[in-house]
mmCIF file of N, CA and C in Angstrom:
data_model
loop_
_atom_site.group_PDB
_atom_site.id
_atom_site.type_symbol
_atom_site.label_atom_id
_atom_site.label_comp_id
_atom_site.label_asym_id
_atom_site.label_seq_id
_atom_site.Cartn_x
_atom_site.Cartn_y
_atom_site.Cartn_z
ATOM 1 N N MET A 1 -89.868 -60.405 77.012
ATOM 2 C CA MET A 1 -89.579 -61.763 76.367
ATOM 3 C C MET A 1 -88.568 -61.975 77.364
ATOM 4 N N LEU A 2 -88.410 -63.361 77.692
ATOM 5 C CA LEU A 2 -87.412 -63.882 78.552
ATOM 6 C C LEU A 2 -86.632 -64.963 77.692
ATOM 7 N N LYS A 3 -85.386 -65.112 77.842
ATOM 8 C CA LYS A 3 -84.516 -66.167 77.476
ATOM 9 C C LYS A 3 -83.854 -66.994 78.533
ATOM 10 N N GLY A 4 -83.714 -68.493 77.867
ATOM 11 C CA GLY A 4 -82.805 -69.190 79.126
ATOM 12 C C GLY A 4 -82.088 -70.160 78.319
ATOM 13 N N LYS A 5 -81.061 -70.496 78.652
ATOM 14 C CA LYS A 5 -80.242 -71.846 78.153
ATOM 15 C C LYS A 5 -79.526 -72.573 79.171
ATOM 16 N N CYS A 6 -79.219 -73.672 79.025
ATOM 17 C CA CYS A 6 -78.606 -74.954 79.647
ATOM 18 C C CYS A 6 -77.279 -74.228 80.146
ATOM 19 N N HIS A 7 -76.752 -75.021 81.152
ATOM 20 C CA HIS A 7 -75.285 -74.536 81.727
ATOM 21 C C HIS A 7 -74.367 -74.333 80.756
ATOM 22 N N CYS A 8 -74.425 -75.318 79.719
ATOM 23 C CA CYS A 8 -73.159 -75.414 78.592
ATOM 24 C C CYS A 8 -73.537 -74.394 77.514
ATOM 25 N N GLY A 9 -74.879 -74.171 77.470
ATOM 26 C CA GLY A 9 -75.507 -73.436 76.228
ATOM 27 C C GLY A 9 -75.759 -73.889 74.988
ATOM 28 N N GLN A 10 -75.577 -75.209 75.032
ATOM 29 C CA GLN A 10 -75.966 -75.989 73.948
ATOM 30 C C GLN A 10 -77.534 -75.851 73.663
ATOM 31 N N ALA A 11 -78.513 -75.845 74.467
ATOM 32 C CA ALA A 11 -79.754 -75.947 74.539
ATOM 33 C C ALA A 11 -80.464 -74.598 74.923
ATOM 34 N N ALA A 12 -81.350 -74.156 74.335
ATOM 35 C CA ALA A 12 -81.761 -72.532 74.901
ATOM 36 C C ALA A 12 -83.410 -72.866 74.184
ATOM 37 N N TRP A 13 -84.082 -71.758 74.952
ATOM 38 C CA TRP A 13 -85.484 -71.384 74.712
ATOM 39 C C TRP A 13 -85.682 -69.840 74.865
ATOM 40 N N LYS A 14 -86.752 -69.378 74.254
ATOM 41 C CA LYS A 14 -87.195 -67.731 74.222
ATOM 42 C C LYS A 14 -88.710 -67.840 74.268
ATOM 43 N N LEU A 15 -89.045 -67.241 75.251
ATOM 44 C CA LEU A 15 -90.564 -67.122 75.727
ATOM 45 C C LEU A 15 -90.816 -65.366 75.330
ATOM 46 N N ASP A 16 -91.812 -65.620 74.310
ATOM 47 C CA ASP A 16 -92.188 -64.076 73.900
ATOM 48 C C ASP A 16 -93.059 -63.306 74.529
ATOM 49 N N THR A 17 -93.718 -63.920 75.739
ATOM 50 C CA THR A 17 -94.761 -63.463 76.382
ATOM 51 C C THR A 17 -94.434 -63.294 77.880
ATOM 52 N N ASP A 18 -94.445 -62.270 78.485
ATOM 53 C CA ASP A 18 -93.699 -62.256 79.789
ATOM 54 C C ASP A 18 -94.804 -62.918 80.687
ATOM 55 N N PRO A 19 -94.352 -63.898 81.587
ATOM 56 C CA PRO A 19 -95.211 -64.535 82.693
ATOM 57 C C PRO A 19 -95.600 -63.717 83.737
ATOM 58 N N GLU A 20 -96.939 -63.977 84.211
ATOM 59 C CA GLU A 20 -97.345 -63.183 85.478
ATOM 60 C C GLU A 20 -97.092 -64.021 86.807
ATOM 61 N N SER A 21 -96.710 -65.165 86.509
ATOM 62 C CA SER A 21 -96.322 -66.070 87.655
ATOM 63 C C SER A 21 -95.538 -67.155 86.925
ATOM 64 N N VAL A 22 -94.897 -67.849 88.203
ATOM 65 C CA VAL A 22 -94.074 -69.222 87.676
ATOM 66 C C VAL A 22 -95.096 -70.320 88.557
ATOM 67 N N THR A 23 -94.719 -71.637 88.048
ATOM 68 C CA THR A 23 -95.311 -72.468 88.701
ATOM 69 C C THR A 23 -94.488 -73.432 89.349
ATOM 70 N N ALA A 24 -94.268 -73.856 90.717
ATOM 71 C CA ALA A 24 -93.463 -74.667 91.288
ATOM 72 C C ALA A 24 -94.662 -75.839 91.283
ATOM 73 N N CYS A 25 -94.115 -77.167 90.954
ATOM 74 C CA CYS A 25 -95.244 -78.213 91.145
ATOM 75 C C CYS A 25 -94.237 -79.399 91.939
ATOM 76 N N ASN A 26 -95.157 -80.178 92.760
ATOM 77 C CA ASN A 26 -94.372 -81.108 93.288
ATOM 78 C C ASN A 26 -94.932 -82.597 92.614
ATOM 79 N N TYR A 27 -95.135 -82.609 91.560
ATOM 80 C CA TYR A 27 -95.261 -83.753 90.581
ATOM 81 C C TYR A 27 -94.213 -84.806 90.889
ATOM 82 N N THR A 28 -93.829 -85.768 90.767
ATOM 83 C CA THR A 28 -92.761 -86.827 90.885
ATOM 84 C C THR A 28 -91.478 -86.332 90.231
ATOM 85 N N VAL A 29 -91.749 -85.878 88.953
ATOM 86 C CA VAL A 29 -90.580 -85.411 88.176
ATOM 87 C C VAL A 29 -90.370 -84.016 88.286
ATOM 88 N N CYS A 30 -91.199 -83.379 88.476
ATOM 89 C CA CYS A 30 -91.116 -81.689 88.561
ATOM 90 C C CYS A 30 -90.296 -81.650 89.896
ATOM 91 N N ARG A 31 -90.443 -82.304 90.846
ATOM 92 C CA ARG A 31 -89.755 -81.979 92.288
ATOM 93 C C ARG A 31 -88.565 -82.458 91.961
ATOM 94 N N ARG A 32 -88.240 -83.660 91.383
ATOM 95 C CA ARG A 32 -86.859 -83.853 91.325
ATOM 96 C C ARG A 32 -85.837 -82.924 90.401
ATOM 97 N N TYR A 33 -86.612 -82.535 89.476
ATOM 98 C CA TYR A 33 -85.966 -81.442 88.482
ATOM 99 C C TYR A 33 -85.880 -80.302 89.112
ATOM 100 N N GLY A 34 -86.660 -79.667 90.239
ATOM 101 C CA GLY A 34 -86.477 -78.462 90.773
ATOM 102 C C GLY A 34 -86.720 -77.334 89.944
ATOM 103 N N VAL A 35 -87.621 -77.562 88.984
ATOM 104 C CA VAL A 35 -87.915 -76.628 87.893
ATOM 105 C C VAL A 35 -88.936 -75.656 88.306
ATOM 106 N N LEU A 36 -88.951 -74.343 87.578
ATOM 107 C CA LEU A 36 -90.141 -73.536 88.014
ATOM 108 C C LEU A 36 -90.776 -73.089 86.480
ATOM 109 N N TRP A 37 -91.964 -73.213 86.457
ATOM 110 C CA TRP A 37 -92.187 -73.561 84.886
ATOM 111 C C TRP A 37 -93.069 -72.047 84.542
ATOM 112 N N ALA A 38 -93.079 -71.876 83.097
ATOM 113 C CA ALA A 38 -93.898 -70.580 82.755
ATOM 114 C C ALA A 38 -94.362 -71.294 81.214
ATOM 115 N N TYR A 39 -95.710 -71.032 80.857
ATOM 116 C CA TYR A 39 -96.300 -71.915 79.874
ATOM 117 C C TYR A 39 -96.564 -71.091 78.773
ATOM 118 N N GLY A 40 -96.669 -71.717 77.619
ATOM 119 C CA GLY A 40 -97.119 -71.295 76.342
ATOM 120 C C GLY A 40 -97.121 -72.357 75.130
ATOM 121 N N HIS A 41 -97.083 -72.362 74.225
ATOM 122 C CA HIS A 41 -97.199 -73.374 72.985
ATOM 123 C C HIS A 41 -95.832 -73.245 72.230
ATOM 124 N N ILE A 42 -95.403 -74.313 72.041
ATOM 125 C CA ILE A 42 -94.109 -74.719 71.198
ATOM 126 C C ILE A 42 -94.359 -74.016 69.946
ATOM 127 N N GLU A 43 -93.413 -73.308 69.418
ATOM 128 C CA GLU A 43 -93.427 -72.463 68.207
ATOM 129 C C GLU A 43 -94.529 -71.439 67.985
ATOM 130 N N HIS A 44 -95.381 -70.898 68.965
ATOM 131 C CA HIS A 44 -96.307 -70.073 68.840
ATOM 132 C C HIS A 44 -95.521 -68.830 69.667
ATOM 133 N N ASP A 45 -95.598 -68.873 71.110
ATOM 134 C CA ASP A 45 -95.002 -68.145 71.889
ATOM 135 C C ASP A 45 -93.626 -68.578 72.456
ATOM 136 N N ILE A 46 -93.219 -69.848 72.508
ATOM 137 C CA ILE A 46 -92.164 -70.484 72.818
ATOM 138 C C ILE A 46 -91.411 -71.032 71.784
ATOM 139 N N HIS A 47 -90.108 -70.486 71.976
ATOM 140 C CA HIS A 47 -89.309 -71.162 70.689
ATOM 141 C C HIS A 47 -87.880 -71.955 71.281
ATOM 142 N N THR A 48 -87.534 -73.043 70.940
ATOM 143 C CA THR A 48 -86.689 -73.424 71.531
ATOM 144 C C THR A 48 -85.337 -73.726 70.036
ATOM 145 N N SER A 49 -84.116 -73.839 70.880
ATOM 146 C CA SER A 49 -83.161 -74.011 70.016
ATOM 147 C C SER A 49 -82.005 -74.817 70.371
ATOM 148 N N GLY A 50 -81.324 -75.679 69.656
ATOM 149 C CA GLY A 50 -80.275 -76.708 69.920
ATOM 150 C C GLY A 50 -80.731 -78.138 70.119
ATOM 151 N N GLU A 51 -79.737 -78.803 70.441
ATOM 152 C CA GLU A 51 -80.081 -80.501 70.426
ATOM 153 C C GLU A 51 -80.532 -80.740 71.917
ATOM 154 N N THR A 52 -81.651 -81.388 72.069
ATOM 155 C CA THR A 52 -81.887 -82.027 73.429
ATOM 156 C C THR A 52 -82.640 -83.334 73.333
ATOM 157 N N ALA A 53 -82.397 -84.004 74.375
ATOM 158 C CA ALA A 53 -82.845 -85.352 74.473
ATOM 159 C C ALA A 53 -84.459 -85.363 75.143
ATOM 160 N N ALA A 54 -85.281 -86.380 75.299
ATOM 161 C CA ALA A 54 -86.598 -86.250 75.773
ATOM 162 C C ALA A 54 -86.448 -87.512 76.699
ATOM 163 N N TYR A 55 -87.418 -87.373 77.698
ATOM 164 C CA TYR A 55 -87.766 -88.144 78.612
ATOM 165 C C TYR A 55 -89.374 -88.164 78.621
ATOM 166 N N ARG A 56 -89.945 -89.316 78.446
ATOM 167 C CA ARG A 56 -91.446 -89.412 78.660
ATOM 168 C C ARG A 56 -91.639 -90.622 79.802
ATOM 169 N N LEU A 57 -92.234 -90.522 80.752
ATOM 170 C CA LEU A 57 -92.751 -91.328 81.651
ATOM 171 C C LEU A 57 -93.084 -92.561 81.077
ATOM 172 N N SER A 58 -92.930 -93.660 82.042
ATOM 173 C CA SER A 58 -93.327 -95.075 81.447
ATOM 174 C C SER A 58 -94.742 -95.416 80.845
ATOM 175 N N ASP A 59 -95.459 -94.619 81.599
ATOM 176 C CA ASP A 59 -97.021 -94.873 81.659
ATOM 177 C C ASP A 59 -97.711 -94.412 79.896
ATOM 178 N N GLY A 60 -96.732 -93.893 79.385
ATOM 179 C CA GLY A 60 -97.099 -93.319 78.138
ATOM 180 C C GLY A 60 -97.037 -91.656 78.190
ATOM 181 N N GLY A 61 -97.097 -91.113 79.034
ATOM 182 C CA GLY A 61 -97.173 -89.567 79.541
ATOM 183 C C GLY A 61 -97.893 -88.779 78.604
ATOM 184 N N ALA A 62 -98.296 -87.424 78.684
ATOM 185 C CA ALA A 62 -99.045 -86.627 78.051
ATOM 186 C C ALA A 62 -97.750 -85.619 77.696
ATOM 187 N N ILE A 63 -96.599 -85.527 78.573
ATOM 188 C CA ILE A 63 -95.575 -84.542 78.171
ATOM 189 C C ILE A 63 -94.445 -85.291 77.999
ATOM 190 N N ASP A 64 -93.452 -84.543 77.041
ATOM 191 C CA ASP A 64 -91.879 -85.074 77.064
ATOM 192 C C ASP A 64 -91.267 -83.902 77.803
ATOM 193 N N PHE A 65 -90.340 -84.497 78.713
ATOM 194 C CA PHE A 65 -89.294 -83.424 79.116
ATOM 195 C C PHE A 65 -87.948 -83.190 78.469
ATOM 196 N N HIS A 66 -87.675 -82.289 77.805
ATOM 197 C CA HIS A 66 -86.388 -81.936 77.142
ATOM 198 C C HIS A 66 -85.354 -81.486 78.169
ATOM 199 N N PHE A 67 -84.390 -82.193 77.679
ATOM 200 C CA PHE A 67 -83.046 -81.690 78.450
ATOM 201 C C PHE A 67 -81.667 -81.836 77.471
ATOM 202 N N CYS A 68 -80.826 -80.996 77.959
ATOM 203 C CA CYS A 68 -79.285 -80.996 77.036
ATOM 204 C C CYS A 68 -78.842 -82.382 77.288
ATOM 205 N N PRO A 69 -78.252 -82.934 76.248
ATOM 206 C CA PRO A 69 -77.799 -84.321 76.495
ATOM 207 C C PRO A 69 -76.259 -83.970 76.913
ATOM 208 N N ASN A 70 -75.836 -82.760 76.836
ATOM 209 C CA ASN A 70 -74.461 -82.584 77.396
ATOM 210 C C ASN A 70 -74.316 -82.275 79.034
ATOM 211 N N CYS A 71 -74.951 -81.498 79.342
ATOM 212 C CA CYS A 71 -74.797 -80.827 80.849
ATOM 213 C C CYS A 71 -76.143 -81.421 81.607
ATOM 214 N N GLY A 72 -77.369 -81.669 81.025
ATOM 215 C CA GLY A 72 -78.501 -82.444 81.522
ATOM 216 C C GLY A 72 -79.626 -81.298 82.331
ATOM 217 N N CYS A 73 -79.592 -80.223 82.217
ATOM 218 C CA CYS A 73 -80.330 -79.196 82.287
ATOM 219 C C CYS A 73 -81.648 -79.441 81.610
ATOM 220 N N VAL A 74 -82.587 -79.378 82.503
ATOM 221 C CA VAL A 74 -84.046 -79.518 81.735
ATOM 222 C C VAL A 74 -84.444 -78.170 81.351
ATOM 223 N N THR A 75 -84.856 -78.178 80.103
ATOM 224 C CA THR A 75 -85.290 -76.905 79.365
ATOM 225 C C THR A 75 -86.839 -76.895 79.334
ATOM 226 N N PRO A 76 -87.528 -77.327 78.190
ATOM 227 C CA PRO A 76 -88.830 -77.345 78.387
ATOM 228 C C PRO A 76 -89.647 -78.726 78.608
ATOM 229 N N TYR A 77 -90.922 -78.484 78.869
ATOM 230 C CA TYR A 77 -91.507 -80.063 78.620
ATOM 231 C C TYR A 77 -92.680 -79.656 77.417
ATOM 232 N N VAL A 78 -92.984 -80.677 76.552
ATOM 233 C CA VAL A 78 -93.587 -80.576 75.303
ATOM 234 C C VAL A 78 -94.895 -81.308 75.461
ATOM 235 N N ALA A 79 -95.962 -80.967 75.263
ATOM 236 C CA ALA A 79 -97.152 -81.918 75.179
ATOM 237 C C ALA A 79 -96.808 -82.826 73.955
ATOM 238 N N THR A 80 -97.252 -84.055 74.071
ATOM 239 C CA THR A 80 -97.229 -85.104 73.199
ATOM 240 C C THR A 80 -98.126 -84.952 72.081
ATOM 241 N N LYS A 81 -99.168 -84.548 72.307
ATOM 242 C CA LYS A 81 -100.318 -84.425 71.457
ATOM 243 C C LYS A 81 -100.768 -82.670 71.006
ATOM 244 N N PRO A 82 -101.140 -82.365 70.175
ATOM 245 C CA PRO A 82 -101.414 -80.944 70.018
ATOM 246 C C PRO A 82 -102.951 -80.922 70.307
ATOM 247 N N ASP A 83 -103.320 -79.704 70.742
ATOM 248 C CA ASP A 83 -104.733 -79.224 71.192
ATOM 249 C C ASP A 83 -105.515 -79.378 70.046
ATOM 250 N N ASP A 84 -106.847 -78.531 70.190
ATOM 251 C CA ASP A 84 -107.705 -78.303 68.948
ATOM 252 C C ASP A 84 -107.289 -77.669 67.935
ATOM 253 N N GLN A 85 -106.232 -76.345 68.248
ATOM 254 C CA GLN A 85 -105.995 -75.562 67.201
ATOM 255 C C GLN A 85 -104.566 -75.981 66.888
ATOM 256 N N GLY A 86 -104.283 -77.154 67.013
ATOM 257 C CA GLY A 86 -102.949 -78.013 66.622
ATOM 258 C C GLY A 86 -101.525 -77.393 67.231
ATOM 259 N N ARG A 87 -101.931 -76.576 68.390
ATOM 260 C CA ARG A 87 -100.622 -76.242 69.056
ATOM 261 C C ARG A 87 -100.362 -77.135 70.263
ATOM 262 N N ARG A 88 -99.273 -77.480 70.583
ATOM 263 C CA ARG A 88 -98.540 -78.115 71.759
ATOM 264 C C ARG A 88 -98.213 -77.219 72.691
ATOM 265 N N TRP A 89 -98.985 -77.306 73.925
ATOM 266 C CA TRP A 89 -98.852 -76.851 75.304
ATOM 267 C C TRP A 89 -97.452 -77.181 75.621
ATOM 268 N N THR A 90 -96.619 -76.034 76.260
ATOM 269 C CA THR A 90 -95.323 -76.300 76.630
ATOM 270 C C THR A 90 -94.895 -75.644 77.598
ATOM 271 N N ALA A 91 -94.158 -75.903 78.422
ATOM 272 C CA ALA A 91 -93.468 -74.857 79.581
ATOM 273 C C ALA A 91 -92.150 -75.033 79.537
ATOM 274 N N VAL A 92 -91.526 -73.695 79.972
ATOM 275 C CA VAL A 92 -90.032 -73.606 79.996
ATOM 276 C C VAL A 92 -89.440 -73.521 81.482
ATOM 277 N N ASN A 93 -88.495 -73.709 81.522
ATOM 278 C CA ASN A 93 -87.796 -73.870 82.972
ATOM 279 C C ASN A 93 -87.199 -72.829 83.059
ATOM 280 N N LEU A 94 -87.935 -71.874 84.142
ATOM 281 C CA LEU A 94 -87.399 -70.678 84.280
ATOM 282 C C LEU A 94 -86.051 -70.528 85.006
ATOM 283 N N ARG A 95 -85.590 -71.228 85.594
ATOM 284 C CA ARG A 95 -84.418 -71.628 86.197
ATOM 285 C C ARG A 95 -83.189 -71.343 85.460
ATOM 286 N N LEU A 96 -83.723 -71.490 84.094
ATOM 287 C CA LEU A 96 -82.514 -71.115 83.069
ATOM 288 C C LEU A 96 -82.401 -69.720 82.685
ATOM 289 N N THR A 97 -82.999 -69.122 83.034
ATOM 290 C CA THR A 97 -83.030 -67.670 82.766
ATOM 291 C C THR A 97 -82.141 -66.703 83.917
ATOM 292 N N GLU A 98 -81.962 -65.456 83.871
ATOM 293 C CA GLU A 98 -81.358 -64.941 84.903
ATOM 294 C C GLU A 98 -82.053 -64.301 85.636
ATOM 295 N N PRO A 99 -81.860 -64.375 86.973
ATOM 296 C CA PRO A 99 -82.873 -64.098 88.473
ATOM 297 C C PRO A 99 -83.563 -63.070 88.015
ATOM 298 N N GLY A 100 -82.823 -61.819 87.864
ATOM 299 C CA GLY A 100 -83.391 -60.515 88.008
ATOM 300 C C GLY A 100 -84.434 -60.068 87.215
ATOM 301 N N PRO A 101 -84.760 -60.414 85.893
ATOM 302 C CA PRO A 101 -85.921 -60.450 85.400
ATOM 303 C C PRO A 101 -87.192 -61.177 85.765
ATOM 304 N N ILE A 102 -87.032 -62.288 87.022
ATOM 305 C CA ILE A 102 -87.983 -62.927 87.087
ATOM 306 C C ILE A 102 -88.119 -62.992 88.702
ATOM 307 N N ALA A 103 -87.365 -62.200 89.553
ATOM 308 C CA ALA A 103 -86.960 -62.390 90.981
ATOM 309 C C ALA A 103 -88.510 -62.020 91.666
ATOM 310 N N GLU A 104 -89.367 -61.015 91.215
ATOM 311 C CA GLU A 104 -90.195 -60.647 91.645
ATOM 312 C C GLU A 104 -91.709 -61.272 91.285
ATOM 313 N N LEU A 105 -91.553 -62.189 90.381
ATOM 314 C CA LEU A 105 -93.050 -63.155 89.893
ATOM 315 C C LEU A 105 -93.255 -63.695 90.815
ATOM 316 N N PRO A 106 -94.451 -63.917 91.364
ATOM 317 C CA PRO A 106 -95.143 -64.518 92.338
ATOM 318 C C PRO A 106 -95.058 -66.308 91.705
ATOM 319 N N ILE A 107 -95.280 -66.951 92.703
ATOM 320 C CA ILE A 107 -95.082 -68.497 92.659
ATOM 321 C C ILE A 107 -96.552 -68.941 92.997
ATOM 322 N N ASP A 108 -96.827 -69.766 91.683
ATOM 323 C CA ASP A 108 -98.162 -70.729 92.012
ATOM 324 C C ASP A 108 -97.749 -71.800 92.302
ATOM 325 N N HIS A 109 -98.398 -72.610 93.603
ATOM 326 C CA HIS A 109 -97.766 -73.723 93.865
ATOM 327 C C HIS A 109 -98.940 -74.969 93.248
ATOM 328 N N PHE A 110 -98.576 -75.845 92.494
ATOM 329 C CA PHE A 110 -99.482 -76.982 91.891
ATOM 330 C C PHE A 110 -99.168 -78.092 92.449
ATOM 331 N N ASP A 111 -100.246 -78.847 93.136
ATOM 332 C CA ASP A 111 -100.011 -80.210 93.747
ATOM 333 C C ASP A 111 -100.194 -81.205 92.518
ATOM 334 N N GLY A 112 -99.373 -81.471 92.028
ATOM 335 C CA GLY A 112 -99.281 -82.634 90.721
ATOM 336 C C GLY A 112 -98.799 -84.002 91.578
ATOM 337 N N HIS A 113 -98.642 -84.048 92.783
ATOM 338 C CA HIS A 113 -98.726 -85.385 93.213
ATOM 339 C C HIS A 113 -99.982 -85.834 93.998
ATOM 340 N N ASP A 114 -100.839 -85.432 94.452
ATOM 341 C CA ASP A 114 -102.147 -86.003 94.965
ATOM 342 C C ASP A 114 -103.299 -85.451 94.246
ATOM 343 N N SER A 115 -103.728 -84.152 94.422
ATOM 344 C CA SER A 115 -104.953 -83.506 93.832
ATOM 345 C C SER A 115 -105.115 -83.174 92.680
ATOM 346 N N PHE A 116 -103.791 -82.711 91.856
ATOM 347 C CA PHE A 116 -103.736 -81.964 90.697
ATOM 348 C C PHE A 116 -104.675 -80.692 90.570
ATOM 349 N N ASP A 117 -104.476 -80.076 91.721
ATOM 350 C CA ASP A 117 -104.970 -78.825 92.111
ATOM 351 C C ASP A 117 -104.006 -77.720 92.524
ATOM 352 N N ASP A 118 -104.369 -76.264 92.015
ATOM 353 C CA ASP A 118 -103.530 -75.365 92.707
ATOM 354 C C ASP A 118 -103.579 -75.077 94.201
ATOM 355 N N LEU A 119 -102.554 -74.764 94.721
ATOM 356 C CA LEU A 119 -102.863 -74.697 96.046
ATOM 357 C C LEU A 119 -102.719 -73.518 96.418
ATOM 358 N N PRO A 120 -103.299 -72.986 97.478
ATOM 359 C CA PRO A 120 -103.418 -71.382 97.978
ATOM 360 C C PRO A 120 -102.316 -70.189 98.037
ATOM 361 N N GLU A 121 -102.544 -69.386 97.704
ATOM 362 C CA GLU A 121 -101.270 -68.531 97.402
ATOM 363 C C GLU A 121 -100.732 -68.425 98.944
ATOM 364 N N ASP A 122 -99.424 -68.066 98.872
ATOM 365 C CA ASP A 122 -98.578 -67.847 100.074
ATOM 366 C C ASP A 122 -97.878 -66.482 99.997
ATOM 367 N N GLY A 123 -97.782 -66.039 98.957
ATOM 368 C CA GLY A 123 -97.393 -64.460 98.910
ATOM 369 C C GLY A 123 -95.695 -64.657 98.655
ATOM 370 N N ARG A 124 -95.108 -65.887 98.364
ATOM 371 C CA ARG A 124 -93.797 -66.218 98.037
ATOM 372 C C ARG A 124 -93.533 -65.801 96.478
ATOM 373 N N THR A 125 -92.116 -65.195 96.402
ATOM 374 C CA THR A 125 -91.992 -65.043 94.687
ATOM 375 C C THR A 125 -90.694 -65.706 94.535
ATOM 376 N N VAL A 126 -90.099 -65.670 93.517
ATOM 377 C CA VAL A 126 -88.825 -66.235 92.843
ATOM 378 C C VAL A 126 -87.810 -65.821 93.693
ATOM 379 N N ARG A 127 -87.636 -64.825 93.983
ATOM 380 C CA ARG A 127 -86.652 -64.102 94.979
ATOM 381 C C ARG A 127 -86.661 -65.128 96.581
ATOM 382 N N ASP A 128 -87.577 -65.509 96.700
ATOM 383 C CA ASP A 128 -87.517 -66.145 98.020
ATOM 384 C C ASP A 128 -87.173 -67.885 97.913
ATOM 385 N N MET A 129 -87.080 -68.067 96.707
ATOM 386 C CA MET A 129 -86.643 -69.480 96.539
ATOM 387 C C MET A 129 -85.393 -69.428 96.065
ATOM 388 N N TRP A 130 -84.776 -68.547 95.634
ATOM 389 C CA TRP A 130 -83.581 -68.325 95.105
ATOM 390 C C TRP A 130 -82.723 -67.835 95.809
ATOM 391 N N PHE A 131 -82.834 -66.887 96.629
ATOM 392 C CA PHE A 131 -81.944 -65.923 97.289
ATOM 393 C C PHE A 131 -81.906 -66.261 98.905
#
């Protein structure tokens, strides 16, 4: 289980399942936020607490990016529509957790800008991006 919280502590998340990797994405929003994502479903294996505000892309967007209205940290994103099982796909920003527990997780690079495909693995871990 991992926990993360924004800088001021007002918004937080808990991920019940340990991720096997993290995702770095170059999508227009993700690269600007500088996030590292880990995935699950809101109120299933991802739980959030505290007040957040949401940002949805002007094209209607399939996800809402949540952030702390006080300090601005991006917390999770949440799908705007549920899947066939009624769950909403969610990703938490692992940059809000302590670095130690995730330092050795491999980074999956996702091309959210052009191809929407996973890029080849390059062997880098979170430690390579943070330290």
